[in-house]
Amino acid sequence: MKQLAKTLYSKLLHLFYQVRRITISRNQNSKETNVALDEESLEESTTQLSKQIPLQDRVNKDEQNLLLNYQYSAKPRQFKKASLFPDSKTNVAALSLVLYGVAEVLSQKMNLSWNQVNNTFSYEKETETGKGKIFYYVTDNSETPQPETLAEEAALVVIDQFDPRACAIHLIYCALVASLDKPWSGNFVIDDKQLFEYTGLVKRRDLCKHEKLSILYDLLRQPAQVLACIAWPKQGKVGAFTVADLKIWDISIIRDFETDKAGNNKLVGLKVIGQAGVWTKYFLNKSKYHYYTGIITKKTVQKLFSIGKQNAGAARMLVWLTFQIQPEFQDCVMGKTLMEIAYGADKVSTAEQDRQLRRQMADDLETDLKVVKETGWQAELETGPAWLTSSTSAKRPIGYWNQILNSRWRFHLPAEVQERLTLDSNQLSANIQPLSGNVIREGRKAKGWSRAFFATTMGKSVSWVDAVETGTRQVSQKDLPKLLNTLELHLNRY
């Protein structure tokens, strides 16, 4: 069968070149033309030529039937797995503080502390050091070069329309922009087939293609509707800066339509062309100290997209975990803080006086933690009663609400992320001598950083910095990639 297919294909290719030469000879006088074709363009080009030159004028009826039989019996092209997750599990993504704020706006919505200042509705987020500030706004015209920020009344309408599923789209953008060499000047392109795979929509048999594309079209624009103004102070030798270009994402969506028999236009395809804003020069430029990337999982993206508004609490927890939990640097989270992340501080406060709401929120927490665990995140109860992690639905004891609020949780990265980190670390450190303390110290000083600032950047203590710089402690394989990336050191130099 394979030999027959090759023979058929060879004949068809020869036939196509004959037809092509006739057409070219009509349009050009004795000019030499080189024609480069691949399998994909062969079928399309042959179809176009058949409309111009009757096929039966050049081949007999048997050859024409042979061509038609080949076209209809050929196997459909198999869709390749999405390149966003080359190992089908994980990928590197930009997860800086700026991008975390966008995810917060999309998921937390009015649970955040919004303020009306100078006729503009904004959410203010301070940096970890408490010196810099990021102001977030929303717009309803993100497609324009200079979108307008909205006042309270109009902003509330936009915020109310935000869908937690847009956080999955936001993470996709974070991964795509991290793959660019110079994100501030390059762009990324994705089509509907890739998006179906990334989001898991490819598995939705209950929706037609038009419905899937309509859902995507609404969600693809939402991350671009969140704007930001960044005011960053001077730290060490790195000077202060302000990012006045409010766009985080500049997104253009090209849609393809077809008219059905009833005369209705239906979406049959779309393509996204995206570019990140000026903020990338400071937060995705490896020469700057705020450069930070992490690893996202395909399960997290697809779970965020699938749970949508049904489990908004679980979606908020997944967003928080993705941006906040770092390898070997997991602080314990109080139960009250976890509840506020999932359901908002106002709702948690109201539940103090509402017995029915307390019961409902306790049920929601149990359900949402199961959803989080399904995505691969492990929740370990550091302090608290055993019933909080029991798989049996036993009756809650008296005082259960305070027990939830006072519990302490520790979250661990999904196994896929830990495997990726181990693999990257092993590849990086294979046959490499450990870095000397002098090299690390000089690298830190070249950045103009204090030991305290370097420790914060690494997620470590000052004593850890002292130990590695004096040579009394070696940098672990897990910490080595981040240290090299942070200080911009190259192993082949040492």
CSV table of C-alpha atoms in Angstrom, one decimal:
chain,number,residue,atom,x,y,z
A,1,MET,CA,0.0,0.0,0.0
A,2,LYS,CA,2.8,2.4,0.8
A,3,GLN,CA,4.5,1.7,-2.5
A,4,LEU,CA,1.2,2.3,-4.3
A,5,ALA,CA,0.6,5.6,-2.5
A,6,LYS,CA,4.1,6.7,-3.5
A,7,THR,CA,3.5,5.8,-7.1
A,8,LEU,CA,0.2,7.6,-7.2
A,9,TYR,CA,1.7,10.7,-5.6
A,10,SER,CA,4.6,10.6,-8.1
A,11,LYS,CA,2.2,10.5,-11.0
A,12,LEU,CA,0.1,13.3,-9.5
A,13,LEU,CA,3.1,15.5,-8.9
A,14,HIS,CA,4.2,14.9,-12.5
A,15,LEU,CA,0.7,15.8,-13.8
A,16,PHE,CA,0.7,19.0,-11.7
A,17,TYR,CA,4.0,20.1,-13.2
A,18,GLN,CA,2.7,19.6,-16.7
A,19,VAL,CA,-0.4,21.7,-16.0
A,20,ARG,CA,1.7,24.3,-14.3
A,21,ARG,CA,4.1,24.6,-17.2
A,22,ILE,CA,1.3,25.2,-19.6
A,23,THR,CA,-0.1,28.0,-17.4
A,24,ILE,CA,3.3,29.6,-17.0
A,25,SER,CA,4.0,29.5,-20.7
A,26,ARG,CA,0.8,31.4,-21.4
A,27,ASN,CA,1.7,34.2,-19.0
A,28,GLN,CA,5.5,34.5,-19.6
A,29,ASN,CA,7.4,34.7,-22.8
A,30,SER,CA,10.3,32.3,-22.6
A,31,LYS,CA,11.1,33.3,-19.0
A,32,GLU,CA,12.5,30.6,-16.8
A,33,THR,CA,10.5,29.9,-13.6
A,34,ASN,CA,11.4,27.9,-10.6
A,35,VAL,CA,8.4,26.4,-8.8
A,36,ALA,CA,8.8,25.3,-5.2
A,37,LEU,CA,5.9,23.2,-3.8
A,38,ASP,CA,5.3,21.1,-0.8
A,39,GLU,CA,2.6,18.6,-0.1
A,40,GLU,CA,0.3,21.0,1.7
A,41,SER,CA,0.3,23.6,-1.2
A,42,LEU,CA,-0.1,20.9,-3.8
A,43,GLU,CA,-3.8,20.2,-3.2
A,44,GLU,CA,-4.7,23.9,-3.0
A,45,SER,CA,-2.8,24.9,-6.1
A,46,THR,CA,-4.2,22.0,-8.1
A,47,THR,CA,-7.7,23.0,-7.1
A,48,GLN,CA,-7.1,26.6,-8.3
A,49,LEU,CA,-5.7,25.5,-11.6
A,50,SER,CA,-8.6,23.1,-12.3
A,51,LYS,CA,-10.9,26.2,-12.3
A,52,GLN,CA,-8.8,27.9,-15.0
A,53,ILE,CA,-7.8,24.9,-17.2
A,54,PRO,CA,-10.2,22.0,-17.9
A,55,LEU,CA,-8.4,18.9,-16.5
A,56,GLN,CA,-10.0,16.7,-19.2
A,57,ASP,CA,-8.2,18.6,-21.9
A,58,ARG,CA,-4.9,17.3,-20.6
A,59,VAL,CA,-5.6,13.9,-19.1
A,60,ASN,CA,-7.9,11.0,-19.9
A,61,LYS,CA,-10.8,10.0,-17.9
A,62,ASP,CA,-9.0,7.3,-16.0
A,63,GLU,CA,-6.3,9.7,-14.8
A,64,GLN,CA,-9.0,12.2,-13.7
A,65,ASN,CA,-10.7,9.5,-11.6
A,66,LEU,CA,-7.4,8.5,-10.2
A,67,LEU,CA,-6.8,12.1,-9.0
A,68,LEU,CA,-10.2,12.3,-7.4
A,69,ASN,CA,-9.9,9.0,-5.7
A,70,TYR,CA,-6.5,10.1,-4.3
A,71,GLN,CA,-7.9,13.3,-2.9
A,72,TYR,CA,-10.9,11.7,-1.1
A,73,SER,CA,-9.1,8.6,0.1
A,74,ALA,CA,-6.1,10.4,1.6
A,75,LYS,CA,-5.9,10.4,5.4
A,76,PRO,CA,-6.7,13.8,7.0
A,77,ARG,CA,-3.8,15.7,8.4
A,78,GLN,CA,-3.1,14.9,12.0
A,79,PHE,CA,-3.0,17.9,14.2
A,80,LYS,CA,0.3,18.2,16.0
A,81,LYS,CA,0.4,18.6,19.7
A,82,ALA,CA,0.5,22.2,20.8
A,83,SER,CA,4.0,23.6,20.9
A,84,LEU,CA,3.2,25.6,24.0
A,85,PHE,CA,3.8,22.4,26.0
A,86,PRO,CA,6.5,20.6,24.1
A,87,ASP,CA,6.7,17.9,26.7
A,88,SER,CA,2.8,17.9,26.9
A,89,LYS,CA,3.1,18.9,30.6
A,90,THR,CA,4.9,22.1,31.3
A,91,ASN,CA,6.5,25.3,29.9
A,92,VAL,CA,8.3,28.4,31.1
A,93,ALA,CA,6.2,31.5,31.5
A,94,ALA,CA,6.7,35.1,32.6
A,95,LEU,CA,5.2,35.3,36.1
A,96,SER,CA,6.4,38.7,37.3
A,97,LEU,CA,4.6,40.9,39.8
A,98,VAL,CA,3.2,43.0,37.0
A,99,LEU,CA,1.5,40.0,35.4
A,100,TYR,CA,0.3,38.7,38.7
A,101,GLY,CA,-1.7,41.9,39.1
A,102,VAL,CA,-3.4,41.3,35.8
A,103,ALA,CA,-4.4,37.9,36.9
A,104,GLU,CA,-5.7,39.3,40.2
A,105,VAL,CA,-7.9,41.8,38.4
A,106,LEU,CA,-9.3,39.1,36.1
A,107,SER,CA,-10.1,36.7,38.9
A,108,GLN,CA,-10.6,38.8,42.0
A,109,LYS,CA,-12.6,41.5,40.3
A,110,MET,CA,-14.3,43.7,42.9
A,111,ASN,CA,-12.7,41.7,45.8
A,112,LEU,CA,-9.7,44.0,45.3
A,113,SER,CA,-9.4,47.5,46.8
A,114,TRP,CA,-10.4,49.8,44.0
A,115,ASN,CA,-10.3,53.6,44.3
A,116,GLN,CA,-11.7,56.5,42.3
A,117,VAL,CA,-8.9,59.0,41.8
A,118,ASN,CA,-8.9,61.9,39.3
A,119,ASN,CA,-11.9,60.5,37.6
A,120,THR,CA,-10.1,57.2,37.0
A,121,PHE,CA,-11.0,53.8,38.7
A,122,SER,CA,-7.8,52.0,39.8
A,123,TYR,CA,-6.4,49.2,41.9
A,124,GLU,CA,-3.0,50.0,43.5
A,125,LYS,CA,-0.5,47.2,44.2
A,126,GLU,CA,2.7,47.7,46.1
A,127,THR,CA,5.9,45.9,45.3
A,128,GLU,CA,7.3,43.4,47.7
A,129,THR,CA,9.8,45.9,49.0
A,130,GLY,CA,7.1,48.4,49.7
A,131,LYS,CA,8.8,51.1,47.6
A,132,GLY,CA,7.4,50.8,44.1
A,133,LYS,CA,3.8,50.9,43.0
A,134,ILE,CA,1.7,49.5,40.2
A,135,PHE,CA,-1.6,51.0,39.3
A,136,TYR,CA,-4.1,48.9,37.4
A,137,TYR,CA,-7.0,50.2,35.3
A,138,VAL,CA,-9.5,48.8,32.9
A,139,THR,CA,-10.6,49.9,29.4
A,140,ASP,CA,-13.3,49.0,27.0
A,141,ASN,CA,-11.3,49.9,23.9
A,142,SER,CA,-8.0,47.9,24.2
A,143,GLU,CA,-7.7,47.7,20.4
A,144,THR,CA,-6.8,51.3,20.0
A,145,PRO,CA,-3.1,52.5,20.2
A,146,GLN,CA,-3.8,54.6,23.3
A,147,PRO,CA,-6.8,53.1,25.2
A,148,GLU,CA,-8.6,55.2,27.6
A,149,THR,CA,-8.9,54.4,31.3
A,150,LEU,CA,-12.4,54.3,32.7
A,151,ALA,CA,-14.1,56.1,35.6
A,152,GLU,CA,-15.9,54.1,38.2
A,153,GLU,CA,-19.3,53.6,36.6
A,154,ALA,CA,-18.0,52.4,33.2
A,155,ALA,CA,-15.1,50.5,34.8
A,156,LEU,CA,-17.6,48.5,37.0
A,157,VAL,CA,-19.4,47.3,33.9
A,158,VAL,CA,-16.1,46.0,32.3
A,159,ILE,CA,-14.9,44.4,35.6
A,160,ASP,CA,-18.2,42.6,36.1
A,161,GLN,CA,-17.8,41.0,32.6
A,162,PHE,CA,-14.4,39.6,33.4
A,163,ASP,CA,-14.4,35.8,33.3
A,164,PRO,CA,-12.1,33.6,35.4
A,165,ARG,CA,-11.4,31.6,32.3
A,166,ALA,CA,-9.6,34.6,30.9
A,167,CYS,CA,-6.8,33.8,33.5
A,168,ALA,CA,-6.0,30.7,31.4
A,169,ILE,CA,-5.7,32.9,28.3
A,170,HIS,CA,-3.5,35.3,30.3
A,171,LEU,CA,-1.2,32.4,31.3
A,172,ILE,CA,-0.9,31.3,27.7
A,173,TYR,CA,0.2,34.9,26.8
A,174,CYS,CA,2.7,34.7,29.7
A,175,ALA,CA,4.2,31.5,28.3
A,176,LEU,CA,4.3,32.8,24.7
A,177,VAL,CA,6.0,36.1,25.5
A,178,ALA,CA,8.6,34.3,27.6
A,179,SER,CA,9.7,32.4,24.5
A,180,LEU,CA,10.7,35.6,22.7
A,181,ASP,CA,14.3,36.7,22.6
A,182,LYS,CA,13.3,40.4,22.8
A,183,PRO,CA,9.7,40.6,24.0
A,184,TRP,CA,9.6,44.4,23.7
A,185,SER,CA,10.1,44.2,19.9
A,186,GLY,CA,8.7,40.8,18.9
A,187,ASN,CA,5.3,39.4,18.8
A,188,PHE,CA,3.6,36.0,19.1
A,189,VAL,CA,1.0,34.3,16.9
A,190,ILE,CA,-1.5,31.6,17.8
A,191,ASP,CA,-4.4,30.2,15.9
A,192,ASP,CA,-7.7,28.5,16.9
A,193,LYS,CA,-6.3,24.9,16.6
A,194,GLN,CA,-3.6,25.7,19.1
A,195,LEU,CA,-6.0,27.5,21.4
A,196,PHE,CA,-8.4,24.5,21.3
A,197,GLU,CA,-5.5,22.3,22.5
A,198,TYR,CA,-4.1,24.7,25.1
A,199,THR,CA,-7.5,25.3,26.7
A,200,GLY,CA,-8.9,21.8,26.4
A,201,LEU,CA,-11.8,23.0,24.1
A,202,VAL,CA,-10.8,20.3,21.7
A,203,LYS,CA,-12.4,17.8,24.1
A,204,ARG,CA,-15.7,19.6,24.1
A,205,ARG,CA,-18.0,17.6,21.9
A,206,ASP,CA,-21.1,19.4,23.0
A,207,LEU,CA,-20.0,22.6,21.3
A,208,CYS,CA,-19.8,23.3,17.6
A,209,LYS,CA,-16.7,25.1,16.2
A,210,HIS,CA,-18.6,28.4,15.9
A,211,GLU,CA,-19.6,28.2,19.6
A,212,LYS,CA,-16.0,27.4,20.6
A,213,LEU,CA,-14.6,30.2,18.6
A,214,SER,CA,-17.2,32.7,20.0
A,215,ILE,CA,-16.2,31.8,23.5
A,216,LEU,CA,-12.5,32.2,22.7
A,217,TYR,CA,-13.1,35.6,21.0
A,218,ASP,CA,-14.6,37.1,24.1
A,219,LEU,CA,-12.0,35.7,26.4
A,220,LEU,CA,-8.9,36.5,24.3
A,221,ARG,CA,-9.5,40.2,24.6
A,222,GLN,CA,-10.1,40.4,28.3
A,223,PRO,CA,-6.4,40.3,29.5
A,224,ALA,CA,-5.7,43.2,27.1
A,225,GLN,CA,-8.5,45.2,28.9
A,226,VAL,CA,-6.3,45.4,32.0
A,227,LEU,CA,-3.9,48.4,31.9
A,228,ALA,CA,-1.1,49.4,34.2
A,229,CYS,CA,1.1,52.3,35.1
A,230,ILE,CA,4.4,51.3,36.9
A,231,ALA,CA,6.4,53.6,39.2
A,232,TRP,CA,9.6,51.9,40.3
A,233,PRO,CA,12.2,53.5,42.6
A,234,LYS,CA,15.9,53.3,42.3
A,235,GLN,CA,17.4,50.2,43.8
A,236,GLY,CA,21.2,49.8,44.0
A,237,LYS,CA,22.8,50.9,40.7
A,238,VAL,CA,19.6,50.4,38.8
A,239,GLY,CA,17.9,53.7,38.3
A,240,ALA,CA,14.2,54.5,38.9
A,241,PHE,CA,11.8,54.2,36.0
A,242,THR,CA,8.1,54.8,35.2
A,243,VAL,CA,6.2,52.9,32.5
A,244,ALA,CA,3.7,55.3,31.1
A,245,ASP,CA,2.6,53.0,28.3
A,246,LEU,CA,-0.4,51.5,29.9
A,247,LYS,CA,-0.7,48.4,27.7
A,248,ILE,CA,0.2,45.1,29.2
A,249,TRP,CA,-1.0,43.1,26.2
A,250,ASP,CA,-1.6,44.5,22.7
A,251,ILE,CA,-3.9,41.9,21.1
A,252,SER,CA,-5.2,41.8,17.6
A,253,ILE,CA,-7.7,39.1,16.6
A,254,ILE,CA,-8.2,38.1,12.9
A,255,ARG,CA,-11.5,36.2,12.4
A,256,ASP,CA,-12.6,34.1,9.4
A,257,PHE,CA,-16.3,33.8,8.6
A,258,GLU,CA,-18.4,31.7,6.3
A,259,THR,CA,-22.0,32.1,5.3
A,260,ASP,CA,-24.2,29.1,5.9
A,261,LYS,CA,-27.3,28.1,3.8
A,262,ALA,CA,-29.5,30.3,5.9
A,263,GLY,CA,-27.4,33.3,5.2
A,264,ASN,CA,-25.9,33.5,8.7
A,265,ASN,CA,-22.2,34.4,9.2
A,266,LYS,CA,-20.4,31.9,11.3
A,267,LEU,CA,-17.0,31.9,12.7
A,268,VAL,CA,-14.8,29.2,11.2
A,269,GLY,CA,-11.3,30.3,12.4
A,270,LEU,CA,-9.3,33.0,14.2
A,271,LYS,CA,-5.8,34.0,14.7
A,272,VAL,CA,-4.3,36.0,17.5
A,273,ILE,CA,-1.3,38.4,17.0
A,274,GLY,CA,0.0,39.5,20.4
A,275,GLN,CA,2.7,41.9,21.6
A,276,ALA,CA,3.7,42.8,25.1
A,277,GLY,CA,4.0,46.4,26.3
A,278,VAL,CA,7.0,48.5,27.3
A,279,TRP,CA,7.0,46.9,30.7
A,280,THR,CA,8.9,43.9,29.3
A,281,LYS,CA,12.0,46.1,28.9
A,282,TYR,CA,12.2,46.0,32.7
A,283,PHE,CA,10.5,42.8,33.7
A,284,LEU,CA,11.5,40.4,30.9
A,285,ASN,CA,15.0,41.8,30.1
A,286,LYS,CA,17.6,39.6,31.7
A,287,SER,CA,19.9,42.5,32.3
A,288,LYS,CA,17.4,43.9,34.8
A,289,TYR,CA,17.0,42.6,38.3
A,290,HIS,CA,13.2,42.2,38.2
A,291,TYR,CA,13.4,39.5,35.5
A,292,TYR,CA,11.4,36.5,36.7
A,293,THR,CA,10.0,33.4,35.0
A,294,GLY,CA,8.4,30.3,36.4
A,295,ILE,CA,6.9,27.1,35.1
A,296,ILE,CA,3.2,26.6,34.4
A,297,THR,CA,1.5,23.3,33.8
A,298,LYS,CA,-0.9,22.3,31.1
A,299,LYS,CA,-3.3,20.9,33.7
A,300,THR,CA,-3.4,24.3,35.5
A,301,VAL,CA,-4.3,26.1,32.3
A,302,GLN,CA,-6.9,23.6,31.2
A,303,LYS,CA,-8.4,23.4,34.7
A,304,LEU,CA,-8.6,27.2,34.9
A,305,PHE,CA,-10.4,27.2,31.6
A,306,SER,CA,-12.8,24.4,32.4
A,307,ILE,CA,-14.0,25.4,35.9
A,308,GLY,CA,-14.8,28.9,34.8
A,309,LYS,CA,-17.4,30.6,37.0
A,310,GLN,CA,-18.5,27.3,38.6
A,311,ASN,CA,-15.5,27.2,40.9
A,312,ALA,CA,-14.4,30.8,41.1
A,313,GLY,CA,-12.7,30.1,44.5
A,314,ALA,CA,-10.6,27.3,43.0
A,315,ALA,CA,-9.7,29.5,40.1
A,316,ARG,CA,-8.4,32.2,42.4
A,317,MET,CA,-6.4,29.8,44.4
A,318,LEU,CA,-4.8,28.4,41.2
A,319,VAL,CA,-3.9,31.9,40.1
A,320,TRP,CA,-2.4,32.7,43.5
A,321,LEU,CA,-0.4,29.4,43.6
A,322,THR,CA,0.9,29.7,40.1
A,323,PHE,CA,2.3,33.2,40.7
A,324,GLN,CA,3.3,32.9,44.4
A,325,ILE,CA,4.6,29.5,45.1
A,326,GLN,CA,8.3,29.1,44.3
A,327,PRO,CA,10.6,26.1,44.6
A,328,GLU,CA,12.0,25.6,48.1
A,329,PHE,CA,10.3,28.9,49.3
A,330,GLN,CA,6.8,28.0,50.4
A,331,ASP,CA,5.7,30.0,53.4
A,332,CYS,CA,2.7,28.7,55.4
A,333,VAL,CA,-0.6,30.3,54.5
A,334,MET,CA,-3.2,30.9,57.2
A,335,GLY,CA,-6.6,29.5,56.7
A,336,LYS,CA,-8.1,32.9,56.9
A,337,THR,CA,-5.8,34.2,54.2
A,338,LEU,CA,-6.6,31.2,52.0
A,339,MET,CA,-10.3,31.9,52.4
A,340,GLU,CA,-9.8,35.6,51.6
A,341,ILE,CA,-7.9,34.6,48.4
A,342,ALA,CA,-10.7,32.3,47.3
A,343,TYR,CA,-13.8,34.3,48.4
A,344,GLY,CA,-12.7,37.8,49.3
A,345,ALA,CA,-12.1,39.5,52.6
A,346,ASP,CA,-15.5,41.1,52.8
A,347,LYS,CA,-17.3,37.8,52.4
A,348,VAL,CA,-15.1,36.1,55.0
A,349,SER,CA,-15.9,39.0,57.4
A,350,THR,CA,-19.6,38.8,56.7
A,351,ALA,CA,-19.6,35.1,57.4
A,352,GLU,CA,-18.7,35.8,61.0
A,353,GLN,CA,-22.3,36.9,61.6
A,354,ASP,CA,-24.0,34.6,59.1
A,355,ARG,CA,-24.2,30.9,60.1
A,356,GLN,CA,-25.6,29.8,56.7
A,357,LEU,CA,-22.9,31.6,54.8
A,358,ARG,CA,-20.2,30.0,57.1
A,359,ARG,CA,-21.6,26.5,56.2
A,360,GLN,CA,-21.6,27.3,52.5
A,361,MET,CA,-18.1,28.7,52.5
A,362,ALA,CA,-16.8,25.7,54.4
A,363,ASP,CA,-18.4,23.4,51.8
A,364,ASP,CA,-16.9,25.5,49.0
A,365,LEU,CA,-13.5,25.4,50.5
A,366,GLU,CA,-13.6,21.6,50.7
A,367,THR,CA,-14.7,21.4,47.0
A,368,ASP,CA,-12.2,23.9,45.8
A,369,LEU,CA,-9.3,22.3,47.5
A,370,LYS,CA,-10.2,19.0,45.7
A,371,VAL,CA,-10.2,20.9,42.4
A,372,VAL,CA,-6.7,22.4,43.2
A,373,LYS,CA,-5.4,18.9,44.1
A,374,GLU,CA,-6.8,17.5,40.8
A,375,THR,CA,-4.5,20.0,39.0
A,376,GLY,CA,-1.5,18.5,40.8
A,377,TRP,CA,-1.0,21.0,43.6
A,378,GLN,CA,-0.5,19.4,47.0
A,379,ALA,CA,-2.0,21.1,50.0
A,380,GLU,CA,-0.4,20.0,53.3
A,381,LEU,CA,-2.1,20.9,56.6
A,382,GLU,CA,0.7,22.3,58.7
A,383,THR,CA,-1.5,23.1,61.8
A,384,GLY,CA,-5.1,22.3,62.3
A,385,PRO,CA,-7.6,19.5,62.9
A,386,ALA,CA,-7.4,16.3,60.9
A,387,TRP,CA,-11.0,16.6,59.7
A,388,LEU,CA,-9.9,19.4,57.4
A,389,THR,CA,-8.1,16.9,55.2
A,390,SER,CA,-10.3,13.9,55.8
A,391,SER,CA,-11.8,12.3,52.7
A,392,THR,CA,-14.9,11.3,54.6
A,393,SER,CA,-17.8,13.7,54.9
A,394,ALA,CA,-18.0,13.6,58.7
A,395,LYS,CA,-20.0,16.2,60.6
A,396,ARG,CA,-18.0,19.3,61.4
A,397,PRO,CA,-17.3,19.9,65.1
A,398,ILE,CA,-18.5,22.9,67.1
A,399,GLY,CA,-16.2,25.8,66.4
A,400,TYR,CA,-15.2,24.5,63.0
A,401,TRP,CA,-15.2,28.1,61.5
A,402,ASN,CA,-12.4,29.3,63.8
A,403,GLN,CA,-10.5,26.1,63.2
A,404,ILE,CA,-10.6,26.8,59.5
A,405,LEU,CA,-9.4,30.4,60.0
A,406,ASN,CA,-6.6,29.4,62.3
A,407,SER,CA,-5.3,26.5,60.3
A,408,ARG,CA,-2.0,26.7,58.5
A,409,TRP,CA,-1.4,25.3,55.1
A,410,ARG,CA,1.7,24.6,53.0
A,411,PHE,CA,1.4,24.1,49.3
A,412,HIS,CA,3.9,22.2,47.1
A,413,LEU,CA,4.5,22.5,43.4
A,414,PRO,CA,2.9,19.9,41.1
A,415,ALA,CA,5.0,16.8,40.4
A,416,GLU,CA,5.4,17.9,36.7
A,417,VAL,CA,7.0,21.2,37.7
A,418,GLN,CA,9.4,19.5,40.1
A,419,GLU,CA,10.4,17.0,37.4
A,420,ARG,CA,11.0,19.8,35.0
A,421,LEU,CA,13.1,21.7,37.5
A,422,THR,CA,15.1,18.6,38.3
A,423,LEU,CA,15.7,17.9,34.6
A,424,ASP,CA,16.7,21.5,33.8
A,425,SER,CA,19.0,21.5,36.9
A,426,ASN,CA,20.7,18.2,36.0
A,427,GLN,CA,21.3,19.3,32.4
A,428,LEU,CA,22.7,22.6,33.6
A,429,SER,CA,25.0,21.3,36.2
A,430,ALA,CA,26.2,18.1,34.4
A,431,ASN,CA,30.0,18.0,34.4
A,432,ILE,CA,30.2,21.5,35.9
A,433,GLN,CA,32.3,22.6,38.8
A,434,PRO,CA,30.5,24.4,41.6
A,435,LEU,CA,30.6,28.2,41.5
A,436,SER,CA,33.0,29.8,43.9
A,437,GLY,CA,31.9,32.2,46.5
A,438,ASN,CA,34.0,35.0,45.0
A,439,VAL,CA,32.3,34.7,41.7
A,440,ILE,CA,28.9,34.9,43.3
A,441,ARG,CA,30.0,37.9,45.4
A,442,GLU,CA,31.4,39.7,42.4
A,443,GLY,CA,28.3,39.0,40.4
A,444,ARG,CA,26.1,40.5,43.2
A,445,LYS,CA,28.3,43.6,43.5
A,446,ALA,CA,28.3,44.1,39.8
A,447,LYS,CA,24.5,44.5,40.0
A,448,GLY,CA,24.9,47.0,42.8
A,449,TRP,CA,22.8,44.9,45.2
A,450,SER,CA,23.1,44.5,48.9
A,451,ARG,CA,23.2,41.0,50.5
A,452,ALA,CA,19.7,41.6,51.8
A,453,PHE,CA,18.3,42.5,48.4
A,454,PHE,CA,20.0,39.6,46.7
A,455,ALA,CA,18.6,37.3,49.4
A,456,THR,CA,15.1,38.6,48.8
A,457,THR,CA,15.5,38.1,45.0
A,458,MET,CA,16.6,34.5,45.5
A,459,GLY,CA,13.9,33.8,48.1
A,460,LYS,CA,16.6,33.1,50.7
A,461,SER,CA,17.9,34.5,54.0
A,462,VAL,CA,20.9,36.8,54.4
A,463,SER,CA,22.7,34.0,56.2
A,464,TRP,CA,22.3,31.8,53.1
A,465,VAL,CA,24.0,34.6,51.0
A,466,ASP,CA,26.8,34.8,53.5
A,467,ALA,CA,27.3,31.1,53.5
A,468,VAL,CA,27.5,30.7,49.7
A,469,GLU,CA,29.7,33.8,49.3
A,470,THR,CA,32.2,32.6,51.9
A,471,GLY,CA,32.3,29.1,50.4
A,472,THR,CA,31.0,27.4,53.5
A,473,ARG,CA,27.9,26.3,51.6
A,474,GLN,CA,27.5,25.2,47.9
A,475,VAL,CA,24.6,26.3,45.8
A,476,SER,CA,22.2,23.4,45.4
A,477,GLN,CA,21.3,22.1,41.9
A,478,LYS,CA,17.8,23.4,42.4
A,479,ASP,CA,18.9,26.9,43.2
A,480,LEU,CA,21.7,27.0,40.6
A,481,PRO,CA,19.6,27.9,37.5
A,482,LYS,CA,17.9,30.7,39.3
A,483,LEU,CA,21.1,32.1,40.7
A,484,LEU,CA,22.8,32.0,37.3
A,485,ASN,CA,19.8,33.7,35.6
A,486,THR,CA,19.5,36.3,38.3
A,487,LEU,CA,23.2,37.3,38.3
A,488,GLU,CA,23.6,36.7,34.6
A,489,LEU,CA,26.5,34.3,35.2
A,490,HIS,CA,27.7,31.8,32.6
A,491,LEU,CA,29.1,28.5,33.7
A,492,ASN,CA,31.5,28.1,30.9
A,493,ARG,CA,33.4,31.1,32.1
A,494,TYR,CA,34.3,29.7,35.5
